[in-house]
Tab-separated table of C-alpha atoms in Angstrom:
chain	number	residue	atom	x	y	z
M	274	UNK	CA	-13.376	15.848	25.534
M	275	UNK	CA	-11.176	13.972	23.067
M	276	UNK	CA	-9.358	16.048	20.503
M	277	UNK	CA	-9.886	15.459	16.797
M	278	UNK	CA	-6.706	14.224	15.124
M	279	UNK	CA	-6.403	14.460	11.352
M	280	UNK	CA	-4.749	11.200	10.332
M	281	UNK	CA	-4.747	11.897	6.602
M	282	UNK	CA	-6.669	14.359	4.455
M	283	UNK	CA	-6.715	15.220	0.768
M	284	UNK	CA	-9.272	16.024	-1.906
M	285	UNK	CA	-10.479	12.432	-2.272
M	286	UNK	CA	-10.932	11.358	1.350
M	287	UNK	CA	-10.058	12.101	4.951
M	288	UNK	CA	-9.537	10.039	8.082
M	289	UNK	CA	-10.027	11.540	11.539
M	290	UNK	CA	-9.397	10.041	14.955
M	291	UNK	CA	-11.526	10.919	17.969
M	292	UNK	CA	-10.436	8.932	20.987
M	293	UNK	CA	-10.671	5.257	20.064
M	294	UNK	CA	-12.800	5.867	16.984
M	295	UNK	CA	-11.615	6.486	13.426
M	296	UNK	CA	-13.947	8.375	11.103
M	297	UNK	CA	-13.335	7.815	7.406
M	298	UNK	CA	-14.972	10.381	5.135
M	299	UNK	CA	-15.111	9.356	1.487
M	300	UNK	CA	-17.398	10.757	-1.194
M	301	UNK	CA	-16.919	7.550	-3.206
M	302	UNK	CA	-19.464	5.226	-1.603
M	303	UNK	CA	-18.245	2.305	-3.709
M	304	UNK	CA	-14.834	2.580	-2.067
M	305	UNK	CA	-16.376	2.420	1.420
M	306	UNK	CA	-18.558	-0.519	0.376
M	307	UNK	CA	-15.509	-2.348	-0.952
M	308	UNK	CA	-13.625	-1.760	2.288
M	309	UNK	CA	-16.412	-3.097	4.487
M	310	UNK	CA	-16.891	-6.132	2.245
M	311	UNK	CA	-13.163	-6.931	2.211
M	312	UNK	CA	-12.869	-6.640	5.989
M	313	UNK	CA	-15.821	-9.007	6.422
M	314	UNK	CA	-14.059	-11.809	4.530
M	315	UNK	CA	-10.383	-11.148	5.295
M	316	UNK	CA	-8.792	-14.035	7.288
M	317	UNK	CA	-6.877	-11.644	9.581
M	318	UNK	CA	-7.959	-9.202	12.314
M	319	UNK	CA	-9.505	-5.992	10.969
M	320	UNK	CA	-11.108	-2.949	12.648
M	321	UNK	CA	-14.620	-3.339	14.016
M	322	UNK	CA	-17.226	-1.406	12.028
M	323	UNK	CA	-19.094	0.746	14.575
M	324	UNK	CA	-21.531	2.431	12.214
M	325	UNK	CA	-21.968	3.721	8.670
M	326	UNK	CA	-23.702	6.888	7.582
M	327	UNK	CA	-22.567	7.887	4.080
M	328	UNK	CA	-20.161	9.429	3.464
M	329	UNK	CA	-18.758	8.449	6.891
M	330	UNK	CA	-17.543	5.061	8.130
M	331	UNK	CA	-16.766	4.727	11.850
M	332	UNK	CA	-14.199	2.123	12.887
M	333	UNK	CA	-12.851	1.079	16.270
M	334	UNK	CA	-9.141	1.645	16.840
M	335	UNK	CA	-6.856	-1.379	16.822
M	336	UNK	CA	-4.557	-2.213	19.697
M	337	UNK	CA	-0.805	-1.988	19.243
M	338	UNK	CA	1.243	0.200	16.937
M	339	UNK	CA	2.337	0.083	13.330
M	340	UNK	CA	5.704	-1.308	12.283
M	341	UNK	CA	6.686	2.157	11.085
M	342	UNK	CA	6.024	4.405	8.133
M	343	UNK	CA	7.529	5.190	4.758
M	344	UNK	CA	10.380	7.632	5.243
M	345	UNK	CA	10.767	6.797	8.924
M	346	UNK	CA	12.444	4.077	10.967
M	347	UNK	CA	10.806	0.732	11.614
M	348	UNK	CA	10.023	0.103	15.261
M	349	UNK	CA	9.290	-3.595	14.805
M	350	UNK	CA	11.545	-6.521	15.673
M	351	UNK	CA	12.546	-9.163	13.092
M	352	UNK	CA	9.972	-11.456	14.719
M	353	UNK	CA	7.262	-8.832	14.275
M	354	UNK	CA	8.169	-8.493	10.594
M	355	UNK	CA	7.984	-12.268	10.221
M	356	UNK	CA	4.564	-12.240	11.905
M	357	UNK	CA	3.443	-9.607	9.402
M	358	UNK	CA	4.690	-11.834	6.591
M	359	UNK	CA	2.670	-14.762	7.944
M	360	UNK	CA	-0.467	-12.594	8.183
M	361	UNK	CA	-0.037	-11.360	4.615
M	362	UNK	CA	0.366	-14.962	3.450
M	363	UNK	CA	-2.989	-15.813	5.095
M	364	UNK	CA	-4.640	-13.070	3.068
M	365	UNK	CA	-3.026	-14.203	-0.169
M	366	UNK	CA	-4.034	-17.841	0.435
M	367	UNK	CA	-7.671	-16.986	1.211
M	368	UNK	CA	-10.519	-17.627	-1.268
M	369	UNK	CA	-10.585	-15.041	-4.037
M	370	UNK	CA	-12.842	-12.014	-3.503
M	371	UNK	CA	-15.427	-11.248	-6.190
M	372	UNK	CA	-13.866	-8.125	-7.678
M	373	UNK	CA	-10.533	-6.971	-9.022
M	374	UNK	CA	-8.504	-4.769	-6.701
M	375	UNK	CA	-5.839	-2.116	-7.086
M	376	UNK	CA	-3.226	-4.859	-7.417
M	377	UNK	CA	-5.222	-6.471	-10.221
M	378	UNK	CA	-4.627	-3.990	-13.018
M	379	UNK	CA	-3.734	-5.662	-16.307
M	380	UNK	CA	-0.244	-5.521	-17.756
M	381	UNK	CA	-1.497	-3.435	-20.683
M	382	UNK	CA	-3.137	-0.927	-18.328
M	383	UNK	CA	0.012	-0.680	-16.236
M	384	UNK	CA	2.209	-0.154	-19.294
M	385	UNK	CA	-0.030	2.661	-20.548
M	386	UNK	CA	-0.114	4.330	-17.113
M	387	UNK	CA	3.631	3.887	-16.648
M	388	UNK	CA	4.410	5.421	-20.035
M	389	UNK	CA	2.215	8.431	-19.241
M	390	UNK	CA	3.745	8.982	-15.809
M	391	UNK	CA	7.340	8.612	-16.999
M	392	UNK	CA	6.708	11.113	-19.789
M	393	UNK	CA	5.116	13.564	-17.320
M	394	UNK	CA	7.953	13.246	-14.787
M	395	UNK	CA	10.584	14.093	-17.403
M	396	UNK	CA	8.608	16.679	-19.387
M	397	UNK	CA	7.838	18.671	-16.242
M	398	UNK	CA	11.369	18.478	-14.876
M	399	UNK	CA	10.276	16.560	-11.784
M	400	UNK	CA	12.960	13.888	-12.206
M	401	UNK	CA	16.015	13.571	-14.461
M	402	UNK	CA	15.586	11.440	-17.540
M	403	UNK	CA	18.279	8.920	-16.648
M	404	UNK	CA	16.639	8.198	-13.274
M	405	UNK	CA	13.263	7.633	-14.911
M	406	UNK	CA	14.714	5.514	-17.714
M	407	UNK	CA	16.665	3.275	-15.341
M	408	UNK	CA	13.664	2.633	-13.107
M	409	UNK	CA	11.405	2.107	-16.113
M	410	UNK	CA	13.805	-0.697	-17.075
M	411	UNK	CA	13.768	-2.175	-13.563
M	412	UNK	CA	9.966	-2.031	-13.534
M	413	UNK	CA	9.726	-4.320	-16.565
M	414	UNK	CA	10.169	-7.410	-14.378
M	415	UNK	CA	6.817	-6.693	-12.682
M	416	UNK	CA	4.977	-6.638	-16.019
M	417	UNK	CA	4.402	-10.375	-16.302
M	418	UNK	CA	1.573	-12.891	-15.955
M	419	UNK	CA	0.555	-13.600	-12.350
M	420	UNK	CA	-1.774	-15.943	-10.503
M	421	UNK	CA	-4.675	-14.024	-8.890
M	422	UNK	CA	-4.686	-13.827	-5.093
M	423	UNK	CA	-6.717	-12.055	-2.426
M	424	UNK	CA	-4.760	-8.805	-2.172
M	425	UNK	CA	-5.032	-5.811	0.139
M	426	UNK	CA	-4.059	-3.381	-2.609
M	427	UNK	CA	-2.659	-0.614	-0.372
M	428	UNK	CA	-0.575	-2.553	2.137
M	429	UNK	CA	1.606	0.268	3.375
M	430	UNK	CA	3.674	-0.425	6.478
M	431	UNK	CA	1.459	2.007	8.409
M	432	UNK	CA	-1.586	-0.199	7.728
M	433	UNK	CA	-0.414	-3.221	9.768
M	434	UNK	CA	-0.616	-3.066	13.573
M	435	UNK	CA	1.367	-5.226	15.967
M	436	UNK	CA	1.452	-5.631	19.729
M	437	UNK	CA	4.885	-6.948	20.587
M	438	UNK	CA	5.441	-9.638	17.971
M	439	UNK	CA	1.759	-10.344	17.259
M	440	UNK	CA	-0.273	-8.817	14.435
M	441	UNK	CA	-3.375	-7.216	15.937
M	442	UNK	CA	-4.965	-6.014	12.727
M	443	UNK	CA	-4.744	-4.609	9.211
M	444	UNK	CA	-6.577	-1.427	8.180
M	445	UNK	CA	-7.590	0.434	4.987
M	446	UNK	CA	-9.055	-2.245	2.705
M	447	UNK	CA	-10.708	0.030	0.136
M	448	UNK	CA	-8.364	-1.149	-2.671
M	449	UNK	CA	-8.688	-4.869	-1.862
M	450	UNK	CA	-9.591	-7.507	-4.425
M	451	UNK	CA	-8.085	-10.052	-6.768
M	452	UNK	CA	-4.562	-9.106	-7.777
M	453	UNK	CA	-0.835	-9.747	-7.881
M	454	UNK	CA	0.350	-10.905	-4.447
M	455	UNK	CA	3.836	-9.501	-5.036
M	456	UNK	CA	2.328	-6.012	-5.264
M	457	UNK	CA	1.358	-6.259	-1.587
M	458	UNK	CA	4.788	-7.528	-0.551
M	459	UNK	CA	6.513	-4.728	-2.436
M	460	UNK	CA	4.185	-2.048	-1.069
M	461	UNK	CA	4.788	-3.241	2.487
M	462	UNK	CA	8.585	-3.210	2.164
M	463	UNK	CA	8.870	-0.019	0.079
M	464	UNK	CA	11.648	2.038	1.639
M	465	UNK	CA	12.405	-0.726	4.150
M	466	UNK	CA	14.486	-3.151	2.118
M	467	UNK	CA	16.468	-4.063	5.236
M	468	UNK	CA	13.419	-5.948	6.563
M	469	UNK	CA	12.576	-7.847	3.381
M	470	UNK	CA	14.353	-11.011	4.532
M	471	UNK	CA	12.464	-11.043	7.848
M	472	UNK	CA	9.127	-10.498	6.107
M	473	UNK	CA	9.772	-13.297	3.618
M	474	UNK	CA	10.802	-15.674	6.424
M	475	UNK	CA	7.298	-15.321	7.835
M	476	UNK	CA	5.635	-15.337	4.415
M	477	UNK	CA	7.258	-18.740	3.786
M	478	UNK	CA	6.831	-18.976	0.026
M	479	UNK	CA	9.146	-18.696	-2.942
M	480	UNK	CA	8.907	-15.201	-4.419
M	481	UNK	CA	11.131	-13.716	-7.108
M	482	UNK	CA	12.843	-10.841	-5.314
M	483	UNK	CA	13.584	-9.162	-8.647
M	484	UNK	CA	9.834	-8.750	-9.083
M	485	UNK	CA	9.582	-7.098	-5.654
M	486	UNK	CA	12.391	-4.718	-6.664
M	487	UNK	CA	10.559	-4.061	-9.927
M	488	UNK	CA	7.351	-3.213	-8.089
M	489	UNK	CA	9.278	-0.746	-5.897
M	490	UNK	CA	10.267	1.142	-9.050
M	491	UNK	CA	6.888	0.753	-10.723
M	492	UNK	CA	4.860	1.825	-7.710
M	493	UNK	CA	7.107	4.832	-7.089
M	494	UNK	CA	6.990	6.020	-10.696
M	495	UNK	CA	3.204	5.744	-10.741
M	496	UNK	CA	2.710	7.469	-7.378
M	497	UNK	CA	4.872	10.582	-7.556
M	498	UNK	CA	2.557	12.838	-9.569
M	499	UNK	CA	-0.464	11.939	-7.390
M	500	UNK	CA	1.525	12.527	-4.210
M	501	UNK	CA	2.756	15.942	-5.343
M	502	UNK	CA	-0.700	17.016	-6.496
M	503	UNK	CA	-2.262	16.000	-3.157
M	504	UNK	CA	0.213	17.723	-0.875
M	505	UNK	CA	2.562	14.842	-0.046
M	506	UNK	CA	6.352	14.961	-0.319
M	507	UNK	CA	7.709	12.163	-2.507
M	508	UNK	CA	11.170	13.750	-2.144
M	509	UNK	CA	11.288	13.308	1.652
M	510	UNK	CA	14.184	11.140	2.885
M	511	UNK	CA	13.461	7.456	2.450
M	512	UNK	CA	10.385	8.027	0.300
M	513	UNK	CA	9.568	7.325	-3.349
M	514	UNK	CA	12.295	9.399	-5.026
M	515	UNK	CA	14.951	7.904	-2.751
M	516	UNK	CA	13.643	4.442	-3.650
M	517	UNK	CA	14.146	5.279	-7.326
M	518	UNK	CA	17.630	6.633	-6.665
M	519	UNK	CA	18.611	3.398	-4.919
M	520	UNK	CA	18.318	1.595	-8.265
M	521	UNK	CA	20.897	3.787	-10.008
């Protein structure tokens, strides 16, 4: 009998693996609905939906392995990173989905959230004030008008699977929707700046790298409180706090 592997679990959702099947348990049915809808229209390989019985979504496992994870080494070749860039470009060039995604928050909403998080990080002694201030300045470059694109919204490196140098699929589409394409690029390369050039070679479009750097700071500042409150270690080597320190 296959063992049950806990892939990720926190108070909002959990993902379990049993053999070649992933079981996603999410009390927010709208999030599951959004994921299934996004996978049905995404122009790249996605997991096969085996069945749905709220609050559980069963998905078939993808072939291949991920390019790595935040805080760990990347196992992918430069060609694999370029292939990932080309796949991401296909998503961004696809017809716009009907709803806004995680990457589609307005500038005013981001500014308000960023101000709250920066104040909390300093007031609670989580990070020193100069580190927060410097990265708040870097983040400004991301707070600009952008052209809507089909975005994944949570394009962590662990969400793209490759077999050799071929992308075999992209998982976890619950935050997908219209949004800022650079958000996806920055999320994918967070903590892996050494592969940014390879990714952009495959993406094959002009992108302001300062905006990617800005999103690294912005995403990290916004994520740290949530990570700490849900049992994740933002201070682990190569993770969000190290990303912020790299901008000092």
